[in-house]
Short mmCIF file of C-alpha atoms in Angstrom, two decimals:
data_model
loop_
_atom_site.label_atom_id
_atom_site.label_comp_id
_atom_site.label_asym_id
_atom_site.label_seq_id
_atom_site.Cartn_x
_atom_site.Cartn_y
_atom_site.Cartn_z
CA MET A 1 -21.50 -11.89 13.80
CA ILE A 2 -20.24 -12.64 10.28
CA LEU A 3 -19.71 -9.62 7.99
CA LEU A 4 -19.88 -10.10 4.19
CA ILE A 5 -17.68 -7.70 2.22
CA PHE A 6 -16.52 -7.13 -1.37
CA PHE A 7 -12.85 -7.83 -2.11
CA LEU A 8 -10.31 -7.30 -4.87
CA LYS A 9 -7.24 -9.50 -5.02
CA VAL A 10 -4.65 -8.09 -7.41
CA GLU A 11 -1.59 -10.06 -8.57
CA VAL A 12 1.22 -7.69 -9.49
CA LYS A 13 4.61 -8.18 -11.14
CA PRO A 14 7.14 -5.45 -10.17
CA ALA A 15 9.69 -4.22 -12.71
CA GLY A 16 12.41 -4.71 -10.11
CA VAL A 17 12.55 -1.49 -8.12
CA ILE A 18 10.28 -0.05 -5.46
CA ALA A 19 11.17 3.57 -4.82
CA LEU A 20 9.06 4.74 -1.90
CA ARG A 21 9.99 7.86 0.02
CA ALA A 22 9.90 7.75 3.82
CA LEU A 23 8.22 10.98 4.91
CA PRO A 24 8.77 13.37 6.54
CA GLN A 25 12.49 13.55 5.90
CA SER A 26 15.36 15.96 5.60
CA LYS A 27 17.95 16.18 2.83
CA MET A 28 19.01 12.66 3.85
CA ARG A 29 16.49 10.70 1.80
CA ASN A 30 15.20 7.48 3.24
CA ALA A 31 13.41 4.69 1.42
CA LEU A 32 10.87 2.11 2.53
CA ASP A 33 11.54 -1.59 1.94
CA TYR A 34 7.95 -2.70 2.59
CA ILE A 35 4.87 -1.15 1.00
CA PRO A 36 2.52 0.69 3.40
CA PRO A 37 -1.28 0.54 2.97
CA SER A 38 -1.44 4.23 2.03
CA THR A 39 0.70 3.51 -1.05
CA LEU A 40 -1.59 0.63 -2.05
CA ILE A 41 -4.60 2.97 -1.91
CA GLY A 42 -2.69 5.57 -3.91
CA ALA A 43 -1.89 2.93 -6.54
CA ILE A 44 -5.56 2.21 -7.29
CA ALA A 45 -6.65 5.82 -6.73
CA TYR A 46 -4.69 7.03 -9.74
CA PRO A 47 -6.56 4.93 -12.39
CA LEU A 48 -9.82 5.35 -10.43
CA PHE A 49 -9.61 9.13 -10.71
CA HIS A 50 -8.88 8.80 -14.43
CA LEU A 51 -12.22 7.01 -14.90
CA MET A 52 -13.87 10.24 -13.73
CA GLY A 53 -11.58 12.44 -15.79
CA GLU A 54 -9.85 13.78 -12.69
CA ARG A 55 -6.09 14.34 -13.01
CA ARG A 56 -5.16 15.99 -9.72
CA GLU A 57 -2.70 14.06 -7.55
CA THR A 58 -2.46 16.66 -4.78
CA LEU A 59 -5.09 18.38 -2.65
CA ILE A 60 -4.39 21.78 -1.12
CA GLU A 61 -6.18 22.68 2.11
CA GLY A 62 -5.02 26.07 3.36
CA LYS A 63 -1.23 25.89 3.56
CA ASN A 64 -1.16 22.11 3.65
CA GLN A 65 -0.93 19.65 0.79
CA LYS A 66 -1.95 16.02 0.80
CA SER A 67 -2.54 13.18 -1.63
CA ALA A 68 -5.75 13.14 -3.65
CA ALA A 69 -6.07 9.50 -2.53
CA ASP A 70 -7.22 10.87 0.82
CA LYS A 71 -10.65 11.42 -0.78
CA LEU A 72 -11.03 7.62 -1.14
CA ARG A 73 -9.69 6.24 2.13
CA ASN A 74 -13.15 5.95 3.75
CA LEU A 75 -14.19 3.55 0.97
CA PHE A 76 -11.73 0.89 2.17
CA LEU A 77 -12.25 -1.40 5.14
CA TRP A 78 -8.71 -2.80 4.94
CA VAL A 79 -5.79 -2.92 2.53
CA THR A 80 -2.77 -5.18 2.67
CA THR A 81 -0.13 -6.98 0.62
CA LYS A 82 2.19 -9.97 0.61
CA MET A 83 5.57 -10.17 -1.07
CA THR A 84 7.71 -13.03 -2.27
CA GLY A 85 11.34 -12.60 -1.30
CA LYS A 86 12.92 -9.92 0.85
CA PRO A 87 13.72 -6.55 -0.77
CA LYS A 88 16.97 -4.77 -0.01
CA ILE A 89 17.68 -1.05 0.17
CA TYR A 90 20.31 0.35 -2.16
CA GLY A 91 21.24 3.93 -2.83
CA SER A 92 22.60 5.56 -5.95
CA ILE A 93 24.61 8.79 -5.90
CA LEU A 94 23.34 11.20 -8.53
CA LYS A 95 24.61 14.50 -9.85
CA ILE A 96 21.76 16.98 -10.14
CA ASN A 97 21.12 20.61 -10.90
CA ARG A 98 19.43 22.70 -8.25
CA LEU A 99 18.20 26.25 -7.87
CA HIS A 100 19.86 28.13 -5.02
CA ARG A 101 19.04 31.81 -4.46
CA GLY A 102 18.06 32.17 -8.08
CA ASN A 103 21.16 30.49 -9.48
CA VAL A 104 21.48 27.04 -11.02
CA GLU A 105 24.12 25.00 -9.20
CA SER A 106 25.41 21.45 -9.46
CA ALA A 107 24.91 19.18 -6.47
CA VAL A 108 25.12 15.54 -5.47
CA THR A 109 22.22 13.67 -3.93
CA SER A 110 21.33 10.11 -3.08
CA PHE A 111 18.45 8.08 -4.44
CA PRO A 112 17.72 5.12 -2.16
CA PHE A 113 15.22 2.47 -3.24
CA ALA A 114 14.27 -1.12 -2.55
CA VAL A 115 15.55 -3.57 -5.14
CA MET A 116 13.66 -6.78 -5.85
CA TYR A 117 15.38 -8.31 -8.84
CA GLY A 118 17.78 -11.21 -8.67
CA ASN A 119 17.43 -14.94 -8.73
CA ILE A 120 13.90 -14.94 -7.32
CA ASN A 121 10.85 -14.40 -9.50
CA TYR A 122 9.33 -11.65 -7.36
CA SER A 123 5.62 -10.97 -7.19
CA LEU A 124 3.18 -9.02 -5.06
CA SER A 125 -0.40 -9.73 -4.08
CA ILE A 126 -2.61 -6.84 -3.00
CA VAL A 127 -5.95 -7.26 -1.22
CA TYR A 128 -8.50 -4.44 -1.08
CA LEU A 129 -11.53 -4.91 1.18
CA LEU A 130 -14.21 -2.41 0.20
CA LYS A 131 -17.13 -0.81 2.04
CA GLU A 132 -20.05 -1.36 -0.34
CA GLU A 133 -22.41 1.07 1.42
CA ALA A 134 -19.83 3.86 1.30
CA ILE A 135 -19.15 3.15 -2.39
CA SER A 136 -22.88 3.27 -3.19
CA ASN A 137 -22.86 6.83 -1.84
CA SER A 138 -19.79 7.77 -3.91
CA PRO A 139 -19.40 8.53 -7.65
CA TYR A 140 -17.88 5.05 -8.11
CA THR A 141 -19.18 1.52 -8.50
CA LEU A 142 -17.63 -1.82 -7.60
CA LYS A 143 -17.08 -2.33 -11.34
CA ASP A 144 -15.07 0.90 -11.42
CA PHE A 145 -12.78 -0.44 -8.69
CA LYS A 146 -12.25 -3.68 -10.61
CA ARG A 147 -11.39 -1.74 -13.78
CA ALA A 148 -9.06 0.52 -11.81
CA ALA A 149 -7.29 -2.53 -10.32
CA TRP A 150 -6.33 -3.62 -13.85
CA GLY A 151 -5.06 -0.09 -14.43
CA ILE A 152 -2.52 -0.04 -11.60
CA SER A 153 0.80 0.86 -13.18
CA ARG A 154 3.05 1.92 -10.29
CA LEU A 155 3.40 1.80 -6.53
CA GLY A 156 4.41 5.19 -5.16
CA SER A 157 7.19 6.91 -7.07
CA ARG A 158 7.34 6.82 -10.85
CA GLU A 159 10.29 4.42 -10.75
CA SER A 160 8.09 1.76 -9.15
CA VAL A 161 6.58 0.39 -12.33
CA VAL A 162 4.43 -2.74 -12.02
CA SER A 163 2.22 -4.80 -14.30
CA VAL A 164 -1.03 -6.37 -13.16
CA GLU A 165 -1.16 -10.10 -13.92
CA ASN A 166 -4.59 -10.95 -12.55
CA VAL A 167 -7.55 -9.46 -10.67
CA GLU A 168 -10.06 -11.51 -8.71
CA SER A 169 -13.16 -10.05 -7.10
CA GLY A 170 -16.14 -11.22 -5.11
CA ARG A 171 -17.57 -11.28 -1.62
CA ALA A 172 -15.95 -12.85 1.40
CA GLU A 173 -16.85 -13.32 5.03
CA VAL A 174 -15.06 -11.64 7.91
CA HIS A 175 -14.73 -14.14 10.76
CA GLU A 176 -13.69 -13.58 14.35
CA MET A 177 -10.96 -16.08 15.17
CA GLU A 178 -8.26 -16.67 17.76
CA GLU A 179 -5.62 -18.14 15.43
CA ALA A 180 -4.81 -17.74 11.74
CA LYS A 181 -2.06 -18.52 9.25
CA THR A 182 -1.18 -15.70 6.88
CA SER A 183 1.47 -14.35 4.52
CA TYR A 184 -0.17 -10.92 4.30
CA ALA A 185 0.91 -7.90 6.34
CA PHE A 186 -1.27 -7.14 9.37
CA PRO A 187 -1.39 -4.69 12.32
CA PHE A 188 0.86 -6.09 15.04
CA SER A 189 -0.69 -4.61 18.18
CA GLY A 190 -2.41 -7.10 20.49
CA LYS A 191 -1.24 -10.19 18.62
CA GLU A 192 1.24 -13.00 19.12
CA VAL A 193 3.21 -14.05 16.05
CA GLU A 194 5.04 -17.31 15.38
CA GLY A 195 7.31 -17.04 12.35
CA LYS A 196 9.71 -14.74 10.50
CA GLY A 197 8.94 -11.22 9.40
CA ALA A 198 9.68 -7.53 9.83
CA LEU A 199 8.02 -4.85 11.91
CA ARG A 200 7.53 -1.46 10.31
CA ALA A 201 5.84 1.67 11.68
CA VAL A 202 3.69 3.18 8.93
CA PHE A 203 1.29 6.09 8.80
CA ASP A 204 -2.22 5.15 9.84
CA TRP A 205 -3.99 5.57 6.49
CA ARG A 206 -7.37 5.56 8.26
CA LYS A 207 -6.50 8.97 9.75
CA GLY A 208 -5.22 10.55 6.53
CA ILE A 209 -3.13 9.95 3.41
CA GLY A 210 -0.41 12.18 2.10
CA SER A 211 -0.30 14.75 4.90
CA TYR A 212 2.27 13.41 7.34
CA SER A 213 2.87 16.32 9.68
CA ASP A 214 0.59 15.09 12.45
CA VAL A 215 -0.64 11.58 11.64
CA PRO A 216 -0.44 8.68 14.12
CA LEU A 217 1.52 5.56 13.27
CA ILE A 218 0.54 1.91 13.32
CA VAL A 219 3.00 -0.97 13.55
CA MET A 220 2.62 -3.52 10.76
CA PHE A 221 4.08 -7.03 10.68
CA TYR A 222 5.29 -8.01 7.19
CA PRO A 223 5.73 -11.82 7.04
CA GLU A 224 8.71 -13.25 5.16
CA GLU A 225 6.82 -16.52 4.99
CA GLU A 226 3.53 -17.85 6.29
CA VAL A 227 3.25 -17.08 10.00
CA ILE A 228 0.84 -18.10 12.75
CA VAL A 229 -1.03 -15.21 14.40
CA ARG A 230 -2.88 -15.50 17.69
CA GLY A 231 -5.18 -13.04 19.42
CA LYS A 232 -8.63 -11.57 18.96
CA LEU A 233 -8.56 -11.60 15.17
CA LYS A 234 -10.77 -10.58 12.29
CA VAL A 235 -9.92 -12.81 9.33
CA VAL A 236 -10.95 -13.06 5.67
CA THR A 237 -10.20 -16.22 3.67
CA LEU A 238 -9.49 -15.74 -0.06
CA ASP A 239 -8.63 -18.77 -2.21
CA GLY A 240 -7.57 -20.66 0.90
CA GLU A 241 -5.32 -17.81 2.10
CA GLU A 242 -6.13 -16.08 5.36
CA VAL A 243 -5.88 -12.28 5.61
CA VAL A 244 -5.77 -10.75 9.10
CA LEU A 245 -7.31 -7.29 9.44
#
């Protein structure tokens, strides 16, 4: 069976730094070098909420807090990205002021982040596959999502400033295939991969966004170049590029 879905393909130029916190964590801050799907949903959620005049970034349920983007996750069928180049993690040592038992004290902390500037002209491509029926039952329209895609200004932390260079939209077919070539990140389980890339365990955004105390992980493969994927695949082709769900 061939499924027809609405897509957004967003071309993004990063300012040079991607500062994404790895959560949960202790005082030893960790940073992510590859962008998880939950961050991509958060990136478009922020301008999407603004269209409705909503400014909250955090939801509070009982004693727990989670990202407001969690309200939108059921509107997405799949979200992924591809990156040119390979980011590196660096850490700066910062002097800060902190409150300790009611007193202001000086302290030293680290601020790790992924750096993408250098000799390579870095860019990111983000693909959002949307559930049209779910969106028709929401306060939003497909046009709202396209407008919000142009409004993406950062990925994760405020240091991760980006500018949107182009947004394409339309409908594409989801095909069942046994082999595909892709540069986009995809879930690794049950697949054979031929080519270079990195494996990263990320929070399964389909089970929740922004509350990481008890959320299962999925292993994503982030290609460094175009790789060949084999297995029981669901694939979307956009402008000649294959995206594996």
